[in-house]
XYZ file of C-alpha atoms in Angstrom:
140
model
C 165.659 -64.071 293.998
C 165.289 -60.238 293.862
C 165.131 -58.358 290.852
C 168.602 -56.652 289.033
C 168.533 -53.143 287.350
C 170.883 -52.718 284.470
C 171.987 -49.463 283.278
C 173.440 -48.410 280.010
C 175.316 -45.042 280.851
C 175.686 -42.789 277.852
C 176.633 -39.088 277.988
C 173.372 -38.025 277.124
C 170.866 -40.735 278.367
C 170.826 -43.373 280.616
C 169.039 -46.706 279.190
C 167.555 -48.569 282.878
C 166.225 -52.567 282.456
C 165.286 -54.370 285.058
C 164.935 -58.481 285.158
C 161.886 -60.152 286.328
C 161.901 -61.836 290.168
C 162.950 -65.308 288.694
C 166.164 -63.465 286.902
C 165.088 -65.399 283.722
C 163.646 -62.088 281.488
C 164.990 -58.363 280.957
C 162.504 -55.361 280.374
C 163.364 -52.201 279.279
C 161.888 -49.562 282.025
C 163.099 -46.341 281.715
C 165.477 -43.348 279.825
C 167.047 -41.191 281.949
C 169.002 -37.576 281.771
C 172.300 -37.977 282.008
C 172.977 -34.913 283.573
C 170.455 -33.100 286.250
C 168.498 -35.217 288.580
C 169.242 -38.807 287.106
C 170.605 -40.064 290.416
C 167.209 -38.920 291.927
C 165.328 -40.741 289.309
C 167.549 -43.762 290.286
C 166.917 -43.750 293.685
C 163.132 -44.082 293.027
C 163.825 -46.937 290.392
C 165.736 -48.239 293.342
C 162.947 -48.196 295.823
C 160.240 -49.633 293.409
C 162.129 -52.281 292.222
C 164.245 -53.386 295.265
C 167.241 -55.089 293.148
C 170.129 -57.178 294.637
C 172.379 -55.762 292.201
C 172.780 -52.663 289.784
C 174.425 -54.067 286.538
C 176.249 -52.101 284.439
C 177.680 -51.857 281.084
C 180.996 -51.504 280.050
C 182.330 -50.420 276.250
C 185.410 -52.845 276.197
C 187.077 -52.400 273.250
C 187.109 -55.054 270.739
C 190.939 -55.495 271.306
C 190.008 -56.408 274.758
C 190.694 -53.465 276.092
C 189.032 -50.594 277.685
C 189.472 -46.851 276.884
C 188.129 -43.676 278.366
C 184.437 -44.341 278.190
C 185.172 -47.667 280.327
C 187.597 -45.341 282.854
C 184.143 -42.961 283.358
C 181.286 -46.435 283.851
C 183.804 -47.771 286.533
C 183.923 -44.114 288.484
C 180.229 -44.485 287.927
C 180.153 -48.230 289.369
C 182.094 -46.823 292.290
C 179.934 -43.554 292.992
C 177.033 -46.266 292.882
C 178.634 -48.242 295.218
C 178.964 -45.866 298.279
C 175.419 -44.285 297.312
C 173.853 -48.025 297.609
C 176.120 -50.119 300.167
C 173.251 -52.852 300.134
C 173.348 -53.495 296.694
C 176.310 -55.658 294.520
C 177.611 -53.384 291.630
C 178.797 -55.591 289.079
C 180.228 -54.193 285.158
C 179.156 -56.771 282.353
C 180.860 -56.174 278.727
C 178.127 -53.913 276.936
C 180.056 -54.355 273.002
C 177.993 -53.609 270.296
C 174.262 -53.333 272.651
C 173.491 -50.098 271.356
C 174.307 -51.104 267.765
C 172.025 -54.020 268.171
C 169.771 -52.017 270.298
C 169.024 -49.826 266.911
C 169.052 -52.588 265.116
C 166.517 -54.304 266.102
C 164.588 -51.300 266.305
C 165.048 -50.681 262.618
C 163.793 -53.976 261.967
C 160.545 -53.448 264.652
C 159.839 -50.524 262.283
C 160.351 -47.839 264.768
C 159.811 -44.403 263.549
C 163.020 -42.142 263.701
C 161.121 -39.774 266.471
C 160.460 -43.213 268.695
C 164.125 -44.695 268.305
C 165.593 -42.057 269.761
C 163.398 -42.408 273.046
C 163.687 -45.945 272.979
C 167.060 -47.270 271.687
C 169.060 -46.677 275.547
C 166.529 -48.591 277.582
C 166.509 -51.200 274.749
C 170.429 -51.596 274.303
C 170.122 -51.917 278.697
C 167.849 -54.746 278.539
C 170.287 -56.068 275.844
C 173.004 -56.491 278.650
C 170.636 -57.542 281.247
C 169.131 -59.972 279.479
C 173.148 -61.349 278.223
C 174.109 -61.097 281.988
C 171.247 -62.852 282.570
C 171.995 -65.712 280.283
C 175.690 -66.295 281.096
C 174.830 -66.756 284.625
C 172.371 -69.397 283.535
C 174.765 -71.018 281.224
C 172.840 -69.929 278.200
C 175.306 -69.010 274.854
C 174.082 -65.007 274.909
């Protein structure tokens, strides 16, 4: 099995995980720019790691539905889609990963200064590592 890169797409950064080759673990790799040359970084990421998939959150709403924030990840998923034809984009409810993301950080004792570097690639191995579970029939 070949790895999968999750992202967690914020306005400001971009959280990247990536799974180990037996799809069992998810490490937090990288925090990415939203804006300039994130696609750039991406493509490198992409090259290293040599996914099957891209995985990427989506903010459903705890109603079940999804608002603007979801509208902009799928435009994303799509843009990602033409820009890597080889690999599977797939969206995978992201609810409450960056809330647990800083959680957890809080309770790692994190200093303010490092949480702020940290939480995004932390709340995308969150989802990885949930994907990762449900497709192994784990209770994530």
């Amino acid at each position: 099995m070949r790895r999968i890169l999750a992202l967690d797409i914020g306005t400001v950064r971009i959280g990247v995980a990536v799974s180990d080759p037996l799809g069992m673990f998810a490490q937090g790799i990288a925090v990415l720019p939203a804006e300039g040359a994130w696609l750039e970084e991406l493509d490198a990421l992409v090259a290293q790691y040599d996914p099957e998939m891209l995985l990427l959150g989506i903010p459903i709403r705890t109603n079940g539905t999804r608002g603007p924030e979801a509208l902009r990840i799928e435009e994303c998923a799509a843009m990602l889609g033409n820009r890597y034809p080889d690999l599977k984009v797939v969206l995978h409810d992201e609810r409450f990963s960056t809330s647990i993301a800083q959680q957890a950080l809080l309770e790692g004792d994190v200093s303010r200064k490092n949480r702020k570097g940290k939480v995004d690639k932390v709340a995308a191995a969150l989802i990885l590592q949930s994907w990762l579970d449900r497709r192994c029939g784990g209770v994530s």
